[in-house]
XYZ file of C-alpha atoms in Angstrom:
476
model
C 153.918 154.005 61.963
C 150.251 154.704 62.767
C 149.124 156.690 65.865
C 147.736 153.592 67.637
C 151.017 151.947 67.129
C 152.916 154.957 68.590
C 150.489 154.907 71.475
C 151.037 151.217 72.081
C 147.355 150.339 71.562
C 147.501 148.220 68.302
C 147.089 144.839 70.090
C 144.952 141.960 68.974
C 141.950 143.140 71.034
C 142.040 146.508 69.348
C 142.480 145.043 65.903
C 139.345 142.816 66.338
C 137.308 145.745 67.658
C 138.372 147.777 64.650
C 137.354 144.932 62.311
C 134.046 144.716 64.034
C 133.359 148.412 63.821
C 134.212 148.577 60.086
C 131.942 145.438 59.531
C 128.975 147.148 61.277
C 129.606 150.298 59.391
C 129.302 148.490 56.165
C 126.489 146.198 57.199
C 124.406 149.184 58.294
C 125.296 151.121 55.122
C 126.140 154.149 57.187
C 127.384 157.346 55.328
C 129.033 159.151 58.240
C 130.492 158.561 61.705
C 130.346 161.009 64.515
C 133.647 160.956 66.456
C 133.218 162.648 70.041
C 135.283 163.252 73.064
C 134.050 164.457 76.399
C 135.541 167.970 77.257
C 136.343 169.180 80.677
C 132.690 169.791 81.435
C 131.566 166.372 80.218
C 130.041 167.786 77.055
C 130.610 165.745 73.937
C 132.469 167.540 71.122
C 133.880 166.296 67.919
C 133.678 165.877 64.099
C 131.716 163.963 61.628
C 133.664 162.044 59.006
C 132.420 160.208 55.919
C 132.444 156.391 55.823
C 135.449 156.205 53.478
C 137.671 157.925 56.087
C 136.733 155.628 59.063
C 139.705 153.270 58.621
C 142.220 156.034 58.516
C 140.547 157.677 61.579
C 140.727 154.409 63.463
C 144.426 154.128 62.981
C 145.625 157.793 63.006
C 142.654 159.807 64.666
C 141.433 163.133 63.712
C 142.973 166.499 64.721
C 141.246 169.348 66.476
C 142.238 172.476 68.183
C 143.447 172.487 71.822
C 141.326 175.450 72.696
C 138.383 173.001 72.988
C 139.996 171.954 76.275
C 140.424 175.480 77.513
C 136.813 176.714 77.436
C 134.408 177.621 80.176
C 130.625 176.629 80.037
C 129.911 179.622 77.718
C 132.515 178.245 75.173
C 134.932 181.139 75.776
C 138.605 180.271 75.924
C 139.833 181.335 79.328
C 143.656 180.722 78.948
C 145.876 182.965 76.976
C 146.789 180.537 74.170
C 148.830 183.057 72.187
C 151.416 183.366 75.101
C 154.364 181.119 75.443
C 153.185 177.759 76.990
C 149.572 178.584 76.120
C 149.249 180.581 79.386
C 149.818 177.223 81.300
C 153.346 176.266 80.709
C 152.585 173.661 78.075
C 154.323 174.137 74.681
C 151.601 171.973 73.033
C 148.914 174.537 73.944
C 150.471 177.447 72.183
C 148.826 179.041 69.184
C 145.748 176.924 69.372
C 147.714 173.934 68.120
C 146.182 170.556 67.282
C 145.834 167.412 69.330
C 144.219 164.208 67.982
C 141.026 162.445 68.933
C 141.562 158.689 68.567
C 138.368 156.671 68.296
C 137.821 153.845 70.576
C 136.288 151.089 68.298
C 134.797 149.225 71.296
C 132.411 152.103 71.744
C 131.044 151.985 68.132
C 127.263 152.422 68.016
C 124.658 153.117 65.239
C 122.445 155.900 65.946
C 118.662 154.834 65.997
C 117.472 158.417 65.387
C 119.810 159.133 62.569
C 120.356 155.617 60.999
C 122.816 156.961 58.388
C 125.213 157.747 61.328
C 127.613 155.697 63.477
C 128.999 157.050 66.713
C 132.411 156.516 68.501
C 133.747 158.031 71.572
C 137.431 159.120 71.493
C 140.463 159.499 73.622
C 142.806 162.315 73.121
C 146.553 162.015 72.200
C 149.450 164.029 70.996
C 150.583 163.165 67.577
C 153.702 161.305 68.934
C 151.411 158.839 70.727
C 151.565 160.465 74.177
C 148.101 160.599 76.174
C 146.874 164.089 76.371
C 146.974 164.908 80.204
C 143.746 166.959 80.078
C 141.698 164.102 78.442
C 139.237 163.414 81.252
C 138.481 159.789 79.918
C 142.186 159.113 80.049
C 142.210 160.197 83.727
C 139.564 157.760 84.634
C 141.298 155.124 82.617
C 144.579 155.795 84.573
C 142.684 155.696 87.873
C 141.060 152.427 86.995
C 144.524 150.969 86.309
C 145.760 151.963 89.680
C 142.685 150.467 91.251
C 143.374 147.298 89.167
C 146.948 147.089 90.477
C 145.423 147.047 93.927
C 143.286 143.954 92.956
C 140.004 145.523 92.351
C 137.557 146.577 89.556
C 135.274 149.502 89.884
C 131.426 148.813 89.454
C 128.850 151.567 89.139
C 125.149 152.093 88.445
C 123.506 155.277 87.481
C 120.494 157.108 88.932
C 119.920 160.350 87.065
C 117.371 162.909 87.430
C 116.656 165.737 84.808
C 113.943 167.938 83.548
C 112.046 167.539 80.298
C 110.044 170.297 78.704
C 107.958 170.933 75.570
C 109.788 173.141 73.234
C 107.618 176.068 72.449
C 110.067 178.438 70.646
C 113.753 178.137 69.689
C 115.463 181.474 69.813
C 116.986 181.314 66.453
C 116.221 184.851 64.949
C 119.104 186.878 63.547
C 119.095 188.974 66.699
C 119.338 185.911 68.916
C 122.847 185.137 68.004
C 125.357 185.491 70.805
C 127.733 183.798 73.157
C 126.028 182.091 74.839
C 122.696 182.060 72.945
C 119.356 182.656 74.593
C 117.595 179.583 75.949
C 114.417 178.460 74.167
C 110.806 179.172 75.434
C 109.436 175.951 76.950
C 106.349 174.650 78.828
C 105.905 172.063 81.422
C 104.902 168.425 80.675
C 103.282 168.304 84.112
C 102.795 170.364 87.246
C 104.665 168.011 89.492
C 104.277 167.142 93.166
C 102.605 163.761 92.282
C 105.705 161.543 92.713
C 105.521 158.139 90.954
C 101.796 158.508 90.185
C 100.768 156.557 87.099
C 98.666 159.501 85.874
C 101.694 161.725 85.681
C 103.699 159.151 83.963
C 101.052 158.573 81.310
C 100.992 162.236 80.582
C 104.643 162.057 79.684
C 104.531 158.664 78.127
C 104.602 159.868 74.438
C 108.152 161.320 74.722
C 109.333 158.925 77.469
C 108.517 155.933 75.088
C 110.496 157.766 72.188
C 113.430 158.137 74.567
C 113.154 154.584 75.900
C 113.127 153.063 72.417
C 116.028 155.030 71.244
C 118.308 154.603 74.291
C 117.610 150.700 74.245
C 118.411 150.626 70.482
C 121.666 152.566 71.151
C 122.726 149.778 73.536
C 122.516 151.691 76.742
C 121.637 149.527 79.848
C 118.460 151.332 80.739
C 116.608 149.952 83.820
C 113.821 152.180 84.745
C 111.965 155.407 83.818
C 110.296 157.285 86.636
C 108.253 160.387 87.288
C 110.019 162.486 89.834
C 108.717 164.959 92.434
C 109.258 168.237 90.799
C 107.439 169.808 87.739
C 108.450 168.212 84.471
C 111.105 166.211 86.278
C 111.965 162.545 85.476
C 114.555 159.995 86.510
C 116.295 157.285 84.477
C 118.247 154.541 86.127
C 120.739 152.188 84.402
C 122.208 148.825 85.316
C 125.593 148.386 86.868
C 128.745 148.205 84.575
C 132.391 148.011 85.291
C 135.325 150.153 84.435
C 134.785 152.853 81.806
C 131.373 151.548 80.817
C 129.329 153.628 83.419
C 130.853 156.802 82.656
C 130.676 156.236 78.782
C 126.971 155.447 79.388
C 126.388 158.785 81.169
C 127.865 160.989 78.507
C 126.147 159.045 75.735
C 122.817 159.108 77.672
C 122.909 162.905 78.251
C 123.822 163.703 74.635
C 121.329 161.223 73.266
C 118.577 162.415 75.427
C 119.060 166.036 74.329
C 119.313 165.100 70.716
C 116.234 162.771 70.817
C 114.091 165.375 72.687
C 115.053 168.152 70.185
C 114.128 166.131 67.221
C 110.779 165.438 68.636
C 109.906 168.987 69.799
C 111.023 168.766 73.434
C 113.829 170.160 75.548
C 115.966 168.123 77.973
C 118.204 169.835 80.599
C 120.552 168.162 83.112
C 121.111 171.457 84.861
C 120.594 170.957 88.657
C 118.064 173.729 89.175
C 116.471 175.240 85.975
C 115.061 178.724 86.382
C 111.506 177.709 87.153
C 109.019 178.530 89.811
C 108.711 175.692 92.501
C 111.651 173.797 90.947
C 112.961 170.699 92.567
C 116.699 170.055 92.323
C 118.103 167.254 90.043
C 120.712 164.947 91.565
C 122.832 162.200 90.197
C 123.217 159.274 92.642
C 126.196 157.152 91.926
C 125.815 153.568 92.975
C 129.268 151.907 93.426
C 131.223 148.906 94.723
C 134.478 147.108 94.049
C 134.982 143.561 92.721
C 137.863 141.463 93.891
C 139.825 140.606 90.676
C 140.972 137.174 91.927
C 137.541 135.911 93.284
C 135.228 138.149 91.200
C 133.232 138.541 94.395
C 131.751 141.826 95.636
C 134.560 143.157 98.011
C 131.912 145.112 100.026
C 130.134 142.002 101.125
C 130.556 140.559 104.734
C 128.867 137.517 106.045
C 128.007 139.004 109.335
C 128.321 142.872 108.928
C 126.282 145.323 106.748
C 129.623 146.327 105.050
C 132.857 144.502 104.874
C 136.067 146.249 106.166
C 137.115 146.968 102.587
C 133.640 148.667 102.070
C 133.907 150.598 105.308
C 137.353 151.950 104.757
C 136.442 152.837 101.109
C 133.398 154.722 102.351
C 135.475 156.518 105.038
C 137.766 157.794 102.152
C 134.707 159.211 100.310
C 133.578 161.129 103.452
C 137.097 162.269 104.366
C 137.654 163.992 101.100
C 134.004 164.874 100.339
C 134.510 168.727 100.435
C 137.411 168.601 97.922
C 135.757 165.999 95.665
C 132.533 168.174 95.496
C 134.444 170.130 92.846
C 134.023 167.130 90.548
C 130.687 165.809 91.643
C 129.099 169.209 91.592
C 131.171 171.453 89.176
C 128.564 174.158 88.596
C 127.653 177.274 90.627
C 123.987 176.242 90.277
C 124.578 172.805 91.712
C 125.381 174.033 95.255
C 121.717 175.232 95.782
C 120.813 171.517 96.082
C 122.716 171.038 99.392
C 119.818 172.025 101.711
C 118.725 170.371 104.937
C 115.587 168.195 104.867
C 115.589 168.116 101.037
C 116.435 164.577 100.325
C 119.865 165.908 99.387
C 122.823 165.740 101.605
C 124.297 168.811 103.359
C 127.145 167.121 105.281
C 129.604 164.440 104.822
C 127.897 161.391 106.831
C 126.618 157.894 105.925
C 123.607 155.898 106.940
C 121.852 152.603 106.472
C 119.133 153.131 103.885
C 118.683 156.740 104.799
C 118.006 159.316 101.993
C 119.291 162.313 103.942
C 122.824 161.161 104.087
C 125.652 161.753 101.697
C 126.545 158.001 101.473
C 123.832 155.406 101.771
C 124.713 151.894 102.444
C 122.398 149.318 100.611
C 122.260 145.627 101.071
C 123.379 143.677 104.155
C 125.132 140.536 105.636
C 125.787 138.073 102.836
C 123.945 140.161 100.233
C 125.878 140.024 96.997
C 124.306 143.252 95.992
C 125.729 145.317 98.833
C 127.074 148.691 97.660
C 127.249 152.327 98.433
C 125.020 155.023 96.944
C 126.712 158.422 96.973
C 123.915 160.960 96.625
C 126.289 164.081 96.334
C 126.465 164.453 92.651
C 124.570 166.619 90.119
C 123.649 165.431 86.697
C 125.797 167.991 84.923
C 129.016 166.483 86.353
C 131.776 165.063 84.084
C 131.418 161.435 84.700
C 135.007 160.620 84.138
C 136.098 163.128 86.758
C 133.353 162.267 89.209
C 134.104 158.477 89.027
C 137.926 159.061 89.072
C 137.707 161.209 92.173
C 135.519 158.575 93.936
C 138.171 155.956 93.307
C 141.019 158.137 94.536
C 139.146 159.041 97.680
C 138.118 155.489 98.311
C 141.699 154.077 97.822
C 142.938 156.584 100.401
C 140.464 155.212 102.788
C 141.618 151.652 102.085
C 145.277 152.618 102.344
C 144.877 154.455 105.781
C 142.154 152.052 107.003
C 139.866 155.029 107.804
C 136.850 154.623 109.970
C 133.529 156.099 108.743
C 132.178 156.575 112.233
C 128.687 155.581 113.272
C 125.607 155.602 111.020
C 123.732 158.870 111.154
C 120.028 158.413 112.323
C 119.413 162.260 112.176
C 121.348 163.184 109.101
C 120.578 166.931 109.107
C 121.594 167.225 112.800
C 124.697 165.013 112.964
C 128.000 166.485 113.836
C 129.957 166.226 110.696
C 131.845 168.403 108.108
C 129.368 170.420 106.004
C 129.509 170.081 102.377
C 130.763 173.245 100.411
C 128.117 175.914 100.113
C 129.594 177.224 96.775
C 131.861 176.005 93.910
C 134.499 178.449 95.188
C 134.564 176.756 98.645
C 134.867 173.322 96.872
C 137.787 174.610 94.760
C 139.481 176.006 97.821
C 139.317 172.543 99.394
C 140.573 170.777 96.190
C 143.587 173.040 95.949
C 144.694 171.973 99.431
C 143.753 168.228 99.059
C 147.019 166.341 98.540
C 145.283 162.998 97.957
C 143.233 164.180 94.934
C 146.175 166.144 93.586
C 148.345 163.080 93.682
C 145.673 160.767 92.355
C 144.432 163.082 89.495
C 147.742 164.811 88.823
C 148.862 168.215 90.128
C 148.896 169.621 86.564
C 145.357 168.518 85.937
C 144.015 169.822 89.283
C 145.821 173.262 88.681
C 144.300 173.563 85.239
C 140.823 172.523 86.448
C 140.700 174.855 89.358
C 141.875 177.788 87.207
C 139.236 176.984 84.539
C 136.482 176.826 87.171
C 137.648 179.876 88.974
C 137.428 181.898 85.673
C 133.799 180.893 85.556
C 133.158 182.147 89.114
C 135.000 185.405 88.464
C 132.808 185.933 85.434
C 129.474 185.030 86.791
C 129.519 185.629 90.512
C 127.715 189.018 89.971
C 125.060 187.698 87.569
C 124.159 184.275 88.818
C 120.487 184.331 87.922
C 121.161 185.399 84.372
C 123.982 182.869 84.112
C 121.787 180.105 85.453
C 119.263 180.777 82.810
C 121.495 181.395 79.823
C 124.434 179.134 80.388
C 123.187 175.719 81.810
C 119.646 175.876 80.503
C 120.979 175.741 77.041
C 124.290 173.965 77.615
C 123.340 171.171 79.938
């Protein structure tokens, strides 16, 4: 019996997707396929297999060491894997044992910048067919299933800011080896502070056009490319998608952008605040709504009100649990420097109608089928599976308890409302005590995640500036 059969996945839909992936492999005459899973930080890791091994991989997966799931952002293993239970009371983690990444054939893509290569995202399983509880894609999939049982589908669109630089010198001398390595020397593509000007866009057009062409050819639902306010800062937006699609889009977009940029002599970073003079923070605004499974209508639309009762209760859940959920929307030490008053980023858990200073911005209106929420709390380095899963868990609690979001905030930086955490440590403390997120994401996972992030804090709290430069400038 194959792994897909043991996992209960070998249905007609999976069989058809597998046949289609194999057909495209042969039609494109690809020689290799990259198999990738999103780790706990949302970074793609994996293995590359030759074309002749794809069929076996699609049915039985490819093994890799569990230590990949136990590392901090500097790639150091933070759990004692040689102890009983792997330092976490889980027999399967002992001794750097293997788990299996099982390719999802529906995610198959050909790489435009490496036409000899295919690409598939993977879910993580144990060899006996059980889902690996630390697989973040599985966590979102499980949360979406819970939402589906309630009669809704999750719909999301992405609005992502990041920095793009000219690569001047990669630090690849023998003396530059280390853990982590030194970031490259870079220069700006523009001086910034001319938001949305055509002149600034044209200065960046050569690399932006390369990115656009490759991302569209990759099949990502790119919607717009914009010059942002800060130096060498841009923003890409993507059309809405349902279920896993928006999260898959985000991990593929980040990884593809970094690869395409590097191949063309540029450096892209999704770190919130790179170590630059006069830098502007990068955010990730998550646009979201729910679709009614029976009617296929937007559940946030009301004929007479700005937001339906369903939308209001869901939004109230996002606000109620904002401090704890920040551990997933803003999972880096660096990201909390963005929460500043009068900065076009939120600093407290409030909502408003078309107001860019609030945490949750309501867009649309009575009878508008495009009515939705824009949560402006996230940073572009967030793991999208955890970010979206946490949103769904919080929103469902608002629906269950029929929470009231309170009045719209006209003065977002003066309103009386809970402040967002001022540090990752503060967010983790809130998460540890949040029973809703613990129940929705699993006690085991939340305990693992908080320990992992606490290890980063313990290591880097006395050297944040160095850490900002060396860790996230090169990793994200």
